mmCIF file of C-alpha atoms and ligand atoms in Angstrom:
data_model
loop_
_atom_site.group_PDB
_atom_site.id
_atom_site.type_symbol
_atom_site.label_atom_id
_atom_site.label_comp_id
_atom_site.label_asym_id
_atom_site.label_seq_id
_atom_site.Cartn_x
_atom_site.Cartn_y
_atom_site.Cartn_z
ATOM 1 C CA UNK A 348 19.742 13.633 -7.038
ATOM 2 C CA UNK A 349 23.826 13.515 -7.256
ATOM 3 C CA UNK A 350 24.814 11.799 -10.050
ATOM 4 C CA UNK A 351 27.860 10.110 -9.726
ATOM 5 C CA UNK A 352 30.455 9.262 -12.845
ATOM 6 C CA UNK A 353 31.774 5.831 -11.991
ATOM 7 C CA UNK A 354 28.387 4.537 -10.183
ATOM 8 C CA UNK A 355 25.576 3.035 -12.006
ATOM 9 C CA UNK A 356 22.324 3.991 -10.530
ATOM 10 C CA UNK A 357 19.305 2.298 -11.147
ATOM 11 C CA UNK A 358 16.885 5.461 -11.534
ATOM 12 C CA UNK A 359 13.548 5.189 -10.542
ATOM 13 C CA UNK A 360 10.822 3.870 -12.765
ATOM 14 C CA UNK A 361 7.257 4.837 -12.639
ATOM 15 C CA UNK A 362 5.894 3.272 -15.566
ATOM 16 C CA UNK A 363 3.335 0.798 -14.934
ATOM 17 C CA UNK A 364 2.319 -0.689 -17.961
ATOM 18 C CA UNK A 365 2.608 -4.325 -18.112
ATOM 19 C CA UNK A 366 2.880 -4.549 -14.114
ATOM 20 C CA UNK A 367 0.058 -6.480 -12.027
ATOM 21 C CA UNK A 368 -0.819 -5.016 -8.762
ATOM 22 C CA UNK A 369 -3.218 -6.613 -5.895
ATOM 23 C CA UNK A 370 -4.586 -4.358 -3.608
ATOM 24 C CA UNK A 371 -6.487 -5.713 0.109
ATOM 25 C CA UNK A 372 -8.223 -2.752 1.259
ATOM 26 C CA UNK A 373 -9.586 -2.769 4.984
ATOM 27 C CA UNK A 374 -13.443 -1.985 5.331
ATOM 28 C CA UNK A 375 -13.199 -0.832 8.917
ATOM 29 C CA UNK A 376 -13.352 2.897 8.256
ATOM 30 C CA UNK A 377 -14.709 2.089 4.125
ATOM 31 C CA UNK A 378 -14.934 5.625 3.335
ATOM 32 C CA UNK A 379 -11.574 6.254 3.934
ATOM 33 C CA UNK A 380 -10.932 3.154 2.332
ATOM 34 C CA UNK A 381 -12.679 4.049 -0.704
ATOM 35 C CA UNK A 382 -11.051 7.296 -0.896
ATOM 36 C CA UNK A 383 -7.460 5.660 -1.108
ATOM 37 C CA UNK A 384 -8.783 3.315 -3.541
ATOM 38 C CA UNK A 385 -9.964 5.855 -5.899
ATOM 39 C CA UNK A 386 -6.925 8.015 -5.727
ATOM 40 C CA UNK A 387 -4.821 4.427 -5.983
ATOM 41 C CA UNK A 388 -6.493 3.210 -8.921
ATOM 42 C CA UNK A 389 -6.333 6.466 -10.986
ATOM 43 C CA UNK A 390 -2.671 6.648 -10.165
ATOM 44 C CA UNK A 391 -2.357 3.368 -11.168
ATOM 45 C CA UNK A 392 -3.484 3.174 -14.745
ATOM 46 C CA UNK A 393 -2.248 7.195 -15.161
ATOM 47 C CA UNK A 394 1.173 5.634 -14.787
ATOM 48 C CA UNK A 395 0.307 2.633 -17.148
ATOM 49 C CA UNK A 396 -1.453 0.071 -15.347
ATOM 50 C CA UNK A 397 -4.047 -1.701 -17.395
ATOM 51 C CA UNK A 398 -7.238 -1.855 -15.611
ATOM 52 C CA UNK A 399 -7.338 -5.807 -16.272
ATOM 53 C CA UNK A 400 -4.050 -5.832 -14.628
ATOM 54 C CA UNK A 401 -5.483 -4.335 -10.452
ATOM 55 C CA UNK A 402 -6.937 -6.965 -8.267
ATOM 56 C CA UNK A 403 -8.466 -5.838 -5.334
ATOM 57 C CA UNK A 404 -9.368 -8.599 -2.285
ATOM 58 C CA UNK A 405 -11.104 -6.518 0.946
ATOM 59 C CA UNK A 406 -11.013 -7.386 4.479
ATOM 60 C CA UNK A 407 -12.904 -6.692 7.822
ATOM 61 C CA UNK A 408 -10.396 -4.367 9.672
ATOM 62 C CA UNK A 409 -6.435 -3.745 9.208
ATOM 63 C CA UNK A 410 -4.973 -6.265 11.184
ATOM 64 C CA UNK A 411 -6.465 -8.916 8.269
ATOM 65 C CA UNK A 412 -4.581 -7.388 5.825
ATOM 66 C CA UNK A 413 -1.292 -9.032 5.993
ATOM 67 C CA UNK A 414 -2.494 -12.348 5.908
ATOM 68 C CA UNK A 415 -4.309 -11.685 2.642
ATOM 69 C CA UNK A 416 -1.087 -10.056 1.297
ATOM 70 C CA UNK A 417 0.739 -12.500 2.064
ATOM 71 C CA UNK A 418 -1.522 -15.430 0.322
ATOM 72 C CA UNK A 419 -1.041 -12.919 -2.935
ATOM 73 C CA UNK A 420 2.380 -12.847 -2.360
ATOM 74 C CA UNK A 421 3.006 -16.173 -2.548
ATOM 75 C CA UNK A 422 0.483 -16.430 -5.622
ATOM 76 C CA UNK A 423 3.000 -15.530 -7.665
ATOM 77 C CA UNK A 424 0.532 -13.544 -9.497
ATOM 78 C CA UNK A 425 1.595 -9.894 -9.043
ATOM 79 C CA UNK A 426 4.589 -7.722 -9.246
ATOM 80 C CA UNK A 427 3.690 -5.439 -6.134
ATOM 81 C CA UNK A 428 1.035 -5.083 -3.230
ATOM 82 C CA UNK A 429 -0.583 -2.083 -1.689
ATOM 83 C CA UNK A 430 -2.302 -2.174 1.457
ATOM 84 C CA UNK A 431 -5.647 0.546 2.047
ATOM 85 C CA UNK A 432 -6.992 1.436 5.334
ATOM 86 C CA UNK A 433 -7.515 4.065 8.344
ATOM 87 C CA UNK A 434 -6.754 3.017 11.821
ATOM 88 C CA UNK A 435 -8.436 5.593 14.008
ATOM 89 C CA UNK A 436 -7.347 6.346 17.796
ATOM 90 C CA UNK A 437 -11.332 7.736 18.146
ATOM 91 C CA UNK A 438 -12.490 4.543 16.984
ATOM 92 C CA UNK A 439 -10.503 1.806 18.954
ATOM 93 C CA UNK A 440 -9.179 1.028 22.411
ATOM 94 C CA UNK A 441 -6.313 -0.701 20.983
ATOM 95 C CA UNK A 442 -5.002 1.935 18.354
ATOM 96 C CA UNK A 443 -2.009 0.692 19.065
ATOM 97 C CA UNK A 444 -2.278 -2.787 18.476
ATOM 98 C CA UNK A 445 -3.998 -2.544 15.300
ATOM 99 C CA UNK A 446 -1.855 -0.027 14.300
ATOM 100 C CA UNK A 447 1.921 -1.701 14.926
ATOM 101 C CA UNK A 448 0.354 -4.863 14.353
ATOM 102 C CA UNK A 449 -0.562 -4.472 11.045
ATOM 103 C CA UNK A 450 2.466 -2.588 9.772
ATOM 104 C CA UNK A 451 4.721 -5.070 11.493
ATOM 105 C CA UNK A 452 2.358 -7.820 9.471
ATOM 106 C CA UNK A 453 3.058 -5.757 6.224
ATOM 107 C CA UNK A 454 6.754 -5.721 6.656
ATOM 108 C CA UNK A 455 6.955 -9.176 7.312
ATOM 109 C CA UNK A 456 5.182 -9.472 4.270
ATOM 110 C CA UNK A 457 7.579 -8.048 1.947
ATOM 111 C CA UNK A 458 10.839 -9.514 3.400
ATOM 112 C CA UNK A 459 9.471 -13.249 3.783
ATOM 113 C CA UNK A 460 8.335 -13.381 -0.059
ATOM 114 C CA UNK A 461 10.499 -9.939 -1.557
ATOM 115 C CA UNK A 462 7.357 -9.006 -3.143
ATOM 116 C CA UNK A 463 7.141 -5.039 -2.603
ATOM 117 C CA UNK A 464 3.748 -4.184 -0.373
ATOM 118 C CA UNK A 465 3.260 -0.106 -0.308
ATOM 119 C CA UNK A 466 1.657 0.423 2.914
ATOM 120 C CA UNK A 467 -1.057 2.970 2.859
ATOM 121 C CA UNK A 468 -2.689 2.152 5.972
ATOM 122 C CA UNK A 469 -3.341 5.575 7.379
ATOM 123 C CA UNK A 470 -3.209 6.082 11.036
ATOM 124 C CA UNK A 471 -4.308 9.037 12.730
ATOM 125 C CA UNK A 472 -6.267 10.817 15.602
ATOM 126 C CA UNK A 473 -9.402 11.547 14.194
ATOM 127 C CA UNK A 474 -11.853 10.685 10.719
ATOM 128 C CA UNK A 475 -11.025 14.385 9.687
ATOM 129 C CA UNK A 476 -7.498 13.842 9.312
ATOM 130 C CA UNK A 477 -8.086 10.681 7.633
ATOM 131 C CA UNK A 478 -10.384 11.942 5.249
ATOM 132 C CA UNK A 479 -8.129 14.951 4.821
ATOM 133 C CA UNK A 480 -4.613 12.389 3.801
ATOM 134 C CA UNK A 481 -6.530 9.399 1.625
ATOM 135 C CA UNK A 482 -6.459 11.289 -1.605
ATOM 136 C CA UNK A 483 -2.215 11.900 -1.668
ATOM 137 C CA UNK A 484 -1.928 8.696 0.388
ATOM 138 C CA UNK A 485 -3.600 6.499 -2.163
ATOM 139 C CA UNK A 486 -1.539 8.322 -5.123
ATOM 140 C CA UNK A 487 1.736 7.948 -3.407
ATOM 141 C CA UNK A 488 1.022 4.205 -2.647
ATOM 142 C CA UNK A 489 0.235 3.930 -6.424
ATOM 143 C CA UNK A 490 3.675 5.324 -6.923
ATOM 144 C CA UNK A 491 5.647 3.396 -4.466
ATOM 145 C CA UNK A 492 4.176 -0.227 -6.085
ATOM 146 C CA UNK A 493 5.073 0.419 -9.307
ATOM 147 C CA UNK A 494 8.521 1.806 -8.316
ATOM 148 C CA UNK A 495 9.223 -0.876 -6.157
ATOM 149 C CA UNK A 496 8.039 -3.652 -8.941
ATOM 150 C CA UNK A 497 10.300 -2.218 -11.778
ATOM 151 C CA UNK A 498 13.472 -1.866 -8.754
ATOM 152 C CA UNK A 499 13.139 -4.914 -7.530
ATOM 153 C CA UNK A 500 13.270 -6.441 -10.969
ATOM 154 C CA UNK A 501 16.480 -5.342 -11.965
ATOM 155 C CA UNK A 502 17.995 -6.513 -9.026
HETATM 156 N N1 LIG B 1346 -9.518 -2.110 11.973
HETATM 157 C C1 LIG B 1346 -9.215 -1.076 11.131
HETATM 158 O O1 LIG B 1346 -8.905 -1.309 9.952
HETATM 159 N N2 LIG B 1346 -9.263 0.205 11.583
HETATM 160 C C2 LIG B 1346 -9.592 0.511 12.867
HETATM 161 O O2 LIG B 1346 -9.615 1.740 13.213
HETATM 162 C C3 LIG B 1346 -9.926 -0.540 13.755
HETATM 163 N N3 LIG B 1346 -10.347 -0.250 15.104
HETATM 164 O O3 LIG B 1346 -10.721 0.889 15.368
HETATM 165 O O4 LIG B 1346 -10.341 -1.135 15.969
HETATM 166 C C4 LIG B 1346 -9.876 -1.873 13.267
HETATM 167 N N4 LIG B 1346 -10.163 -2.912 14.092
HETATM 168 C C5 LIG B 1346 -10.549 -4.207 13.583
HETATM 169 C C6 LIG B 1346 -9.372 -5.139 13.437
HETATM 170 O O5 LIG B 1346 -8.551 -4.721 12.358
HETATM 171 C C7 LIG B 1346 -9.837 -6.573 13.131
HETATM 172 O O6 LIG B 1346 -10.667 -6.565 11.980
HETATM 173 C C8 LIG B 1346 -10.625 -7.200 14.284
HETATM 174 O O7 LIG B 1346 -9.874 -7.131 15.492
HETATM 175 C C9 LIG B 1346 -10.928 -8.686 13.988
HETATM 176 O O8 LIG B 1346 -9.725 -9.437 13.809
#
């Protein structure tokens, strides 16, 4: 990125150590969600995380996941979220509830307590393309938690 002389930029950090993350994976499509999970965690305590330090709360379907975020939120207990799940337009009538519903909820989430929630909720046509995103998905939500948590506090 431009670096600029008289500007001071906070740079990103991605080291976790020290940081405690809660995850709330959805079960709905649990293969999917066990997929993000494993890619999460490993990117999670690559970048520093201690083991000790993950929580992880599950949940029927997607559109329970912001309530449970939000109840870990306000726990005080963590320095970031990250939401796992697949909504799938073969599986549901209402893709698109579930779907803007529970990204709306996640949102919400992070701007009514500030703590950061990386949403890796995947959303897509069909199990194959859902199968074929969890892996990078659950890696870059590993990565977007611990930035977040080190941004936010230096702010
Ligand atoms: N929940 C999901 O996480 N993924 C889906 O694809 C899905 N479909 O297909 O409907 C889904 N629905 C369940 C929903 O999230 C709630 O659990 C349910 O409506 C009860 O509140």
């Amino acid at each position: 990125m431009a670096k600029y002389d008289n500007i001071s930029e906070l740079e990103p950090d991605l080291s976790g150590a020290g940081l405690k993350i809660g995850i709330v994976m959805s079960r709905f499509n649990v293969d999917v969600g066990e997929g993000l999970l494993g890619s999460c965690t490993a990117a999670l305590i690559r970048h520093g995380v201690a083991e000790a330090d993950i929580t992880l709360a599950t949940v029927p379907g997607a559109l329970e996941v912001p309530l449970t975020l939000k109840a870990m939120a306000q726990s005080g207990k963590f320095d970031a979220l990250i939401a796992l799940g697949a909504v799938i337009r073969g599986d549901t009538y209402h893709f698109e509830v579930v779907s803007n519903e529970s990204a709306g909820g996640i949102t919400q989430v992070q701007l009514l307590t500030g703590v950061a929630v990386a949403n890796a909720i995947l959303t897509t046509d069909n199990d194959e393309q859902a199968l074929a995103r969890m892996s990078e998905k659950g890696r870059d939500a590993a990565l977007v938690a611990i930035e977040m948590a080190n941004l936010l506090k230096r702010l």
